[in-house]
Amino acid sequence: MDDDGFRDSLWRATAPPPPGTEALEGEQRADVAVIGAGYTGLSCALALAEAGTNVAVLEAGEIGHGASGRNNGQVIPTLSRVDPDALAAKAGEPFVQLVCDSAALTFELIRRYAMQCEAVQNGWVQPAHTPGRIKLAEARAAAWGRRGAPAELLDRDGVARITGSSYWHGGWQNRAGGKLNALAYCRELARAAIGRGARVHTRSAANSVERSGGLWRIACARGGVRAERVVIATHAYSDRLWPGLARSVFPVTSYQMATVPLPEAARQSVLPFDHACSDTRGDLHFFRWDAGGRLVTGGALVLSWNWRERLARRIGERVARVFPQLGAPHFEFQWHGRLGITLDRLPHVHELAPGVLAWLGCNGRGLALATAIGRELARACLGAPLASLPLPLTGMKPVWGHGVAKRFSSFALLLYRYRDSREPP
Ligand SMILES: Cc1cc2nc3c(=O)[nH]c(=O)nc-3n(C[C@H](O)[C@H](O)[C@H](O)COP(=O)(O)OP(=O)(O)OC[C@H]3O[C@@H](n4cnc5c(N)ncnc54)[C@H](O)[C@@H]3O)c2cc1C
């Protein structure tokens, strides 16, 4: 099921080709070895290469084979569930500021390296799906605004103007947010990193990370890399590489789809200012345009059985409900990917052993966040004391009963749908 999730994506059909890469052959030496060529690994590698560090990236599949090549491409400078004040209490104010600045950082990198990834920074809007969620929107706009975000509370008319729909009750927007072609951004990060001297090896799964002769040795099928430091950036695609790591996060499948290109009149009427949009539901309703005039949306399913037909029906009805002016949409692309959910809904950053760093737990909002955290992990590799970095450092905790819980994690969607149907207390 996993390869069609990557192969069939809109982004793969429309992104510029990846930079040329080869599988690792033979033994190499690096200052830092990065495992995983998604946003985290590549943002980290780019920052390290900028600093003149000898860095090698090892990727099991292609560049962007994980969530980074498959996501909705919404650049959102917030977490999905934990709001700024609660986040400050749990992870520290510097981390809240990192999240707050993460979209600006992402678009700044895109501009600096002239990345061809259909980037549009026209804002991200979060409409409220019940009248009671307006309070949440108010609190979010105020809390992010206090931290310097260009946040703005919107009444019902304001949201209707931005979304082209009278479906919601109001909401808020953050003008720092936006959208891009997910895989194109990932490939362009790789191109920038390679341009600065990083080596990126695809089809080079890391099979083990072991201490040998005062260095870490990462073994692949046909070679290995020896390095002082290692960044494990495998997120929800983590395997058995590091004991317990995969069991510290729940890989949850999110399904994506894109309509056929729609007429200009549709583009003028739905999200006419080209915002990225995801609402306050747990069973998230999210929408955006791609550069070719396709509405890119998707959703979650409790069961993966017959997912293409069931998703097309469910999301088709949703689009018709939210944007009746589009009629019954025809979907041209369907794909899926895995995102990393943590029990406390917080991102987790770990020092797994001296010189070995990892983070997981985007909880569905990891595009800008992975870009920002990747650069902080690079600073750690360059010698910055971990305690001086704005990162929520914790000990890695495999979840007890993970195997069983993982199998049933998609059933949490039923709880979200139930909660979505009720006003918050
Ligand atoms: C369908 C979907 C929609 C989403 N939509 C959004 C959105 O609109 N906005 C947003 O902010 N976030 C979104 N997210 C979340 C976001 O995509 C992720 O948080 C982000 O891409 C994580 O990047 P990463 O580099 O940490 O991990 P990944 O991109 O998952 O990269 C991990 C990489 O590690 C590789 N790997 C694994 N094991 C090994 C090994 N042993 N050796 C070598 N390589 C290995 C994998 O092949 C993979 O390429 C979405 C996620 C999904 C799945």
mmCIF file with all atom_site columns, C-alpha atoms in Angstrom, residues 177-284:
data_model
loop_
_atom_site.group_PDB
_atom_site.id
_atom_site.type_symbol
_atom_site.label_atom_id
_atom_site.label_alt_id
_atom_site.label_comp_id
_atom_site.label_asym_id
_atom_site.label_entity_id
_atom_site.label_seq_id
_atom_site.pdbx_PDB_ins_code
_atom_site.Cartn_x
_atom_site.Cartn_y
_atom_site.Cartn_z
_atom_site.occupancy
_atom_site.B_iso_or_equiv
_atom_site.pdbx_formal_charge
_atom_site.auth_seq_id
_atom_site.auth_comp_id
_atom_site.auth_asym_id
_atom_site.auth_atom_id
_atom_site.pdbx_PDB_model_num
ATOM 1   C CA . GLY A 1 177 ? 1.243   30.956 6.333   1.00 0.00 ? 177 GLY A CA 1
ATOM 2   C CA . GLY A 1 178 ? 0.731   29.723 2.812   1.00 0.00 ? 178 GLY A CA 1
ATOM 3   C CA . LYS A 1 179 ? 1.143   26.705 0.579   1.00 0.00 ? 179 LYS A CA 1
ATOM 4   C CA . LEU A 1 180 ? 3.489   25.010 -1.842  1.00 0.00 ? 180 LEU A CA 1
ATOM 5   C CA . ASN A 1 181 ? 4.041   21.865 -3.912  1.00 0.00 ? 181 ASN A CA 1
ATOM 6   C CA . ALA A 1 182 ? 5.125   19.457 -1.189  1.00 0.00 ? 182 ALA A CA 1
ATOM 7   C CA . LEU A 1 183 ? 7.459   17.211 -3.192  1.00 0.00 ? 183 LEU A CA 1
ATOM 8   C CA . ALA A 1 184 ? 8.883   20.101 -5.207  1.00 0.00 ? 184 ALA A CA 1
ATOM 9   C CA . TYR A 1 185 ? 9.877   21.851 -1.967  1.00 0.00 ? 185 TYR A CA 1
ATOM 10  C CA . CYS A 1 186 ? 11.547  18.667 -0.726  1.00 0.00 ? 186 CYS A CA 1
ATOM 11  C CA . ARG A 1 187 ? 13.444  18.147 -3.978  1.00 0.00 ? 187 ARG A CA 1
ATOM 12  C CA . GLU A 1 188 ? 14.500  21.799 -3.983  1.00 0.00 ? 188 GLU A CA 1
ATOM 13  C CA . LEU A 1 189 ? 15.782  21.515 -0.413  1.00 0.00 ? 189 LEU A CA 1
ATOM 14  C CA . ALA A 1 190 ? 17.863  18.556 -1.629  1.00 0.00 ? 190 ALA A CA 1
ATOM 15  C CA . ARG A 1 191 ? 19.081  20.535 -4.633  1.00 0.00 ? 191 ARG A CA 1
ATOM 16  C CA . ALA A 1 192 ? 20.109  23.435 -2.376  1.00 0.00 ? 192 ALA A CA 1
ATOM 17  C CA . ALA A 1 193 ? 21.871  21.099 0.074   1.00 0.00 ? 193 ALA A CA 1
ATOM 18  C CA . ILE A 1 194 ? 23.736  19.303 -2.726  1.00 0.00 ? 194 ILE A CA 1
ATOM 19  C CA . GLY A 1 195 ? 24.622  22.692 -4.224  1.00 0.00 ? 195 GLY A CA 1
ATOM 20  C CA . ARG A 1 196 ? 26.264  23.586 -0.909  1.00 0.00 ? 196 ARG A CA 1
ATOM 21  C CA . GLY A 1 197 ? 28.219  20.316 -0.866  1.00 0.00 ? 197 GLY A CA 1
ATOM 22  C CA . ALA A 1 198 ? 25.988  17.782 0.934   1.00 0.00 ? 198 ALA A CA 1
ATOM 23  C CA . ARG A 1 199 ? 25.928  14.227 -0.430  1.00 0.00 ? 199 ARG A CA 1
ATOM 24  C CA . VAL A 1 200 ? 22.452  12.709 -0.767  1.00 0.00 ? 200 VAL A CA 1
ATOM 25  C CA . HIS A 1 201 ? 22.175  8.951  -1.349  1.00 0.00 ? 201 HIS A CA 1
ATOM 26  C CA . THR A 1 202 ? 18.761  7.563  -2.312  1.00 0.00 ? 202 THR A CA 1
ATOM 27  C CA . ARG A 1 203 ? 17.753  3.856  -2.307  1.00 0.00 ? 203 ARG A CA 1
ATOM 28  C CA . SER A 1 204 ? 20.160  3.600  0.628   1.00 0.00 ? 204 SER A CA 1
ATOM 29  C CA . ALA A 1 205 ? 18.258  2.355  3.654   1.00 0.00 ? 205 ALA A CA 1
ATOM 30  C CA . ALA A 1 206 ? 20.229  2.590  6.883   1.00 0.00 ? 206 ALA A CA 1
ATOM 31  C CA . ASN A 1 207 ? 20.193  -0.907 8.375   1.00 0.00 ? 207 ASN A CA 1
ATOM 32  C CA . SER A 1 208 ? 22.078  -0.216 11.592  1.00 0.00 ? 208 SER A CA 1
ATOM 33  C CA . VAL A 1 209 ? 23.703  2.559  13.610  1.00 0.00 ? 209 VAL A CA 1
ATOM 34  C CA . GLU A 1 210 ? 26.582  1.293  15.708  1.00 0.00 ? 210 GLU A CA 1
ATOM 35  C CA . ARG A 1 211 ? 29.512  2.698  17.611  1.00 0.00 ? 211 ARG A CA 1
ATOM 36  C CA . SER A 1 212 ? 32.831  1.743  16.030  1.00 0.00 ? 212 SER A CA 1
ATOM 37  C CA . GLY A 1 213 ? 36.295  3.159  16.646  1.00 0.00 ? 213 GLY A CA 1
ATOM 38  C CA . GLY A 1 214 ? 35.071  6.335  18.370  1.00 0.00 ? 214 GLY A CA 1
ATOM 39  C CA . LEU A 1 215 ? 32.614  7.131  15.553  1.00 0.00 ? 215 LEU A CA 1
ATOM 40  C CA . TRP A 1 216 ? 29.102  6.097  14.570  1.00 0.00 ? 216 TRP A CA 1
ATOM 41  C CA . ARG A 1 217 ? 28.881  3.730  11.616  1.00 0.00 ? 217 ARG A CA 1
ATOM 42  C CA . ILE A 1 218 ? 25.666  3.623  9.631   1.00 0.00 ? 218 ILE A CA 1
ATOM 43  C CA . ALA A 1 219 ? 25.482  0.449  7.580   1.00 0.00 ? 219 ALA A CA 1
ATOM 44  C CA . CYS A 1 220 ? 23.590  0.258  4.280   1.00 0.00 ? 220 CYS A CA 1
ATOM 45  C CA . ALA A 1 221 ? 23.304  -2.736 1.940   1.00 0.00 ? 221 ALA A CA 1
ATOM 46  C CA . ARG A 1 222 ? 26.380  -1.838 -0.132  1.00 0.00 ? 222 ARG A CA 1
ATOM 47  C CA . GLY A 1 223 ? 28.411  0.445  2.051   1.00 0.00 ? 223 GLY A CA 1
ATOM 48  C CA . GLY A 1 224 ? 28.482  2.563  5.138   1.00 0.00 ? 224 GLY A CA 1
ATOM 49  C CA . VAL A 1 225 ? 29.089  6.049  6.529   1.00 0.00 ? 225 VAL A CA 1
ATOM 50  C CA . ARG A 1 226 ? 31.244  6.768  9.570   1.00 0.00 ? 226 ARG A CA 1
ATOM 51  C CA . ALA A 1 227 ? 30.446  10.034 11.309  1.00 0.00 ? 227 ALA A CA 1
ATOM 52  C CA . GLU A 1 228 ? 30.868  11.887 14.607  1.00 0.00 ? 228 GLU A CA 1
ATOM 53  C CA . ARG A 1 229 ? 27.178  12.715 14.755  1.00 0.00 ? 229 ARG A CA 1
ATOM 54  C CA . VAL A 1 230 ? 23.956  11.228 13.465  1.00 0.00 ? 230 VAL A CA 1
ATOM 55  C CA . VAL A 1 231 ? 20.530  12.775 12.905  1.00 0.00 ? 231 VAL A CA 1
ATOM 56  C CA . ILE A 1 232 ? 17.717  10.245 12.587  1.00 0.00 ? 232 ILE A CA 1
ATOM 57  C CA . ALA A 1 233 ? 15.009  11.993 10.551  1.00 0.00 ? 233 ALA A CA 1
ATOM 58  C CA . THR A 1 234 ? 12.779  9.024  9.774   1.00 0.00 ? 234 THR A CA 1
ATOM 59  C CA . HIS A 1 235 ? 9.678   10.268 11.654  1.00 0.00 ? 235 HIS A CA 1
ATOM 60  C CA . ALA A 1 236 ? 6.499   8.214  10.994  1.00 0.00 ? 236 ALA A CA 1
ATOM 61  C CA . TYR A 1 237 ? 8.473   6.033  8.548   1.00 0.00 ? 237 TYR A CA 1
ATOM 62  C CA . SER A 1 238 ? 10.811  4.888  11.335  1.00 0.00 ? 238 SER A CA 1
ATOM 63  C CA . ASP A 1 239 ? 11.606  1.190  11.262  1.00 0.00 ? 239 ASP A CA 1
ATOM 64  C CA . ARG A 1 240 ? 13.663  -0.964 13.613  1.00 0.00 ? 240 ARG A CA 1
ATOM 65  C CA . LEU A 1 241 ? 16.807  1.096  13.030  1.00 0.00 ? 241 LEU A CA 1
ATOM 66  C CA . TRP A 1 242 ? 16.936  2.522  16.560  1.00 0.00 ? 242 TRP A CA 1
ATOM 67  C CA . PRO A 1 243 ? 15.397  0.340  19.265  1.00 0.00 ? 243 PRO A CA 1
ATOM 68  C CA . GLY A 1 244 ? 12.144  1.793  20.570  1.00 0.00 ? 244 GLY A CA 1
ATOM 69  C CA . LEU A 1 245 ? 12.050  4.859  18.301  1.00 0.00 ? 245 LEU A CA 1
ATOM 70  C CA . ALA A 1 246 ? 9.248   3.633  16.035  1.00 0.00 ? 246 ALA A CA 1
ATOM 71  C CA . ARG A 1 247 ? 7.264   2.666  19.125  1.00 0.00 ? 247 ARG A CA 1
ATOM 72  C CA . SER A 1 248 ? 7.395   6.228  20.507  1.00 0.00 ? 248 SER A CA 1
ATOM 73  C CA . VAL A 1 249 ? 5.079   7.588  17.792  1.00 0.00 ? 249 VAL A CA 1
ATOM 74  C CA . PHE A 1 250 ? 1.857   6.461  16.090  1.00 0.00 ? 250 PHE A CA 1
ATOM 75  C CA . PRO A 1 251 ? 2.024   6.434  12.298  1.00 0.00 ? 251 PRO A CA 1
ATOM 76  C CA . VAL A 1 252 ? -1.428  7.538  11.121  1.00 0.00 ? 252 VAL A CA 1
ATOM 77  C CA . THR A 1 253 ? -2.475  7.479  7.465   1.00 0.00 ? 253 THR A CA 1
ATOM 78  C CA . SER A 1 254 ? -3.830  10.664 5.926   1.00 0.00 ? 254 SER A CA 1
ATOM 79  C CA . TYR A 1 255 ? -5.433  10.480 2.477   1.00 0.00 ? 255 TYR A CA 1
ATOM 80  C CA . GLN A 1 256 ? -5.020  13.193 -0.104  1.00 0.00 ? 256 GLN A CA 1
ATOM 81  C CA . MET A 1 257 ? -6.754  13.928 -3.370  1.00 0.00 ? 257 MET A CA 1
ATOM 82  C CA . ALA A 1 258 ? -6.899  16.551 -6.101  1.00 0.00 ? 258 ALA A CA 1
ATOM 83  C CA . THR A 1 259 ? -9.668  17.432 -8.533  1.00 0.00 ? 259 THR A CA 1
ATOM 84  C CA . VAL A 1 260 ? -9.167  17.831 -12.257 1.00 0.00 ? 260 VAL A CA 1
ATOM 85  C CA . PRO A 1 261 ? -8.157  21.403 -13.157 1.00 0.00 ? 261 PRO A CA 1
ATOM 86  C CA . LEU A 1 262 ? -11.232 23.572 -12.588 1.00 0.00 ? 262 LEU A CA 1
ATOM 87  C CA . PRO A 1 263 ? -12.289 26.636 -14.604 1.00 0.00 ? 263 PRO A CA 1
ATOM 88  C CA . GLU A 1 264 ? -11.026 30.101 -13.683 1.00 0.00 ? 264 GLU A CA 1
ATOM 89  C CA . ALA A 1 265 ? -14.510 31.043 -12.410 1.00 0.00 ? 265 ALA A CA 1
ATOM 90  C CA . ALA A 1 266 ? -14.200 28.300 -9.749  1.00 0.00 ? 266 ALA A CA 1
ATOM 91  C CA . ARG A 1 267 ? -10.815 29.676 -8.665  1.00 0.00 ? 267 ARG A CA 1
ATOM 92  C CA . GLN A 1 268 ? -12.266 33.145 -8.381  1.00 0.00 ? 268 GLN A CA 1
ATOM 93  C CA . SER A 1 269 ? -15.074 31.890 -6.187  1.00 0.00 ? 269 SER A CA 1
ATOM 94  C CA . VAL A 1 270 ? -13.357 29.377 -3.855  1.00 0.00 ? 270 VAL A CA 1
ATOM 95  C CA . LEU A 1 271 ? -10.381 30.579 -1.779  1.00 0.00 ? 271 LEU A CA 1
ATOM 96  C CA . PRO A 1 272 ? -10.156 33.545 -4.170  1.00 0.00 ? 272 PRO A CA 1
ATOM 97  C CA . PHE A 1 273 ? -7.080  35.031 -2.447  1.00 0.00 ? 273 PHE A CA 1
ATOM 98  C CA . ASP A 1 274 ? -5.242  31.686 -2.686  1.00 0.00 ? 274 ASP A CA 1
ATOM 99  C CA . HIS A 1 275 ? -5.090  30.911 1.041   1.00 0.00 ? 275 HIS A CA 1
ATOM 100 C CA . ALA A 1 276 ? -4.370  27.526 2.536   1.00 0.00 ? 276 ALA A CA 1
ATOM 101 C CA . CYS A 1 277 ? -7.353  26.484 4.666   1.00 0.00 ? 277 CYS A CA 1
ATOM 102 C CA . SER A 1 278 ? -7.846  23.895 7.401   1.00 0.00 ? 278 SER A CA 1
ATOM 103 C CA . ASP A 1 279 ? -10.664 24.198 9.924   1.00 0.00 ? 279 ASP A CA 1
ATOM 104 C CA . THR A 1 280 ? -11.100 23.537 13.654  1.00 0.00 ? 280 THR A CA 1
ATOM 105 C CA . ARG A 1 281 ? -12.371 19.967 13.298  1.00 0.00 ? 281 ARG A CA 1
ATOM 106 C CA . GLY A 1 282 ? -10.546 16.941 14.659  1.00 0.00 ? 282 GLY A CA 1
ATOM 107 C CA . ASP A 1 283 ? -11.709 15.207 11.459  1.00 0.00 ? 283 ASP A CA 1
ATOM 108 C CA . LEU A 1 284 ? -9.993  18.000 9.596   1.00 0.00 ? 284 LEU A CA 1
#
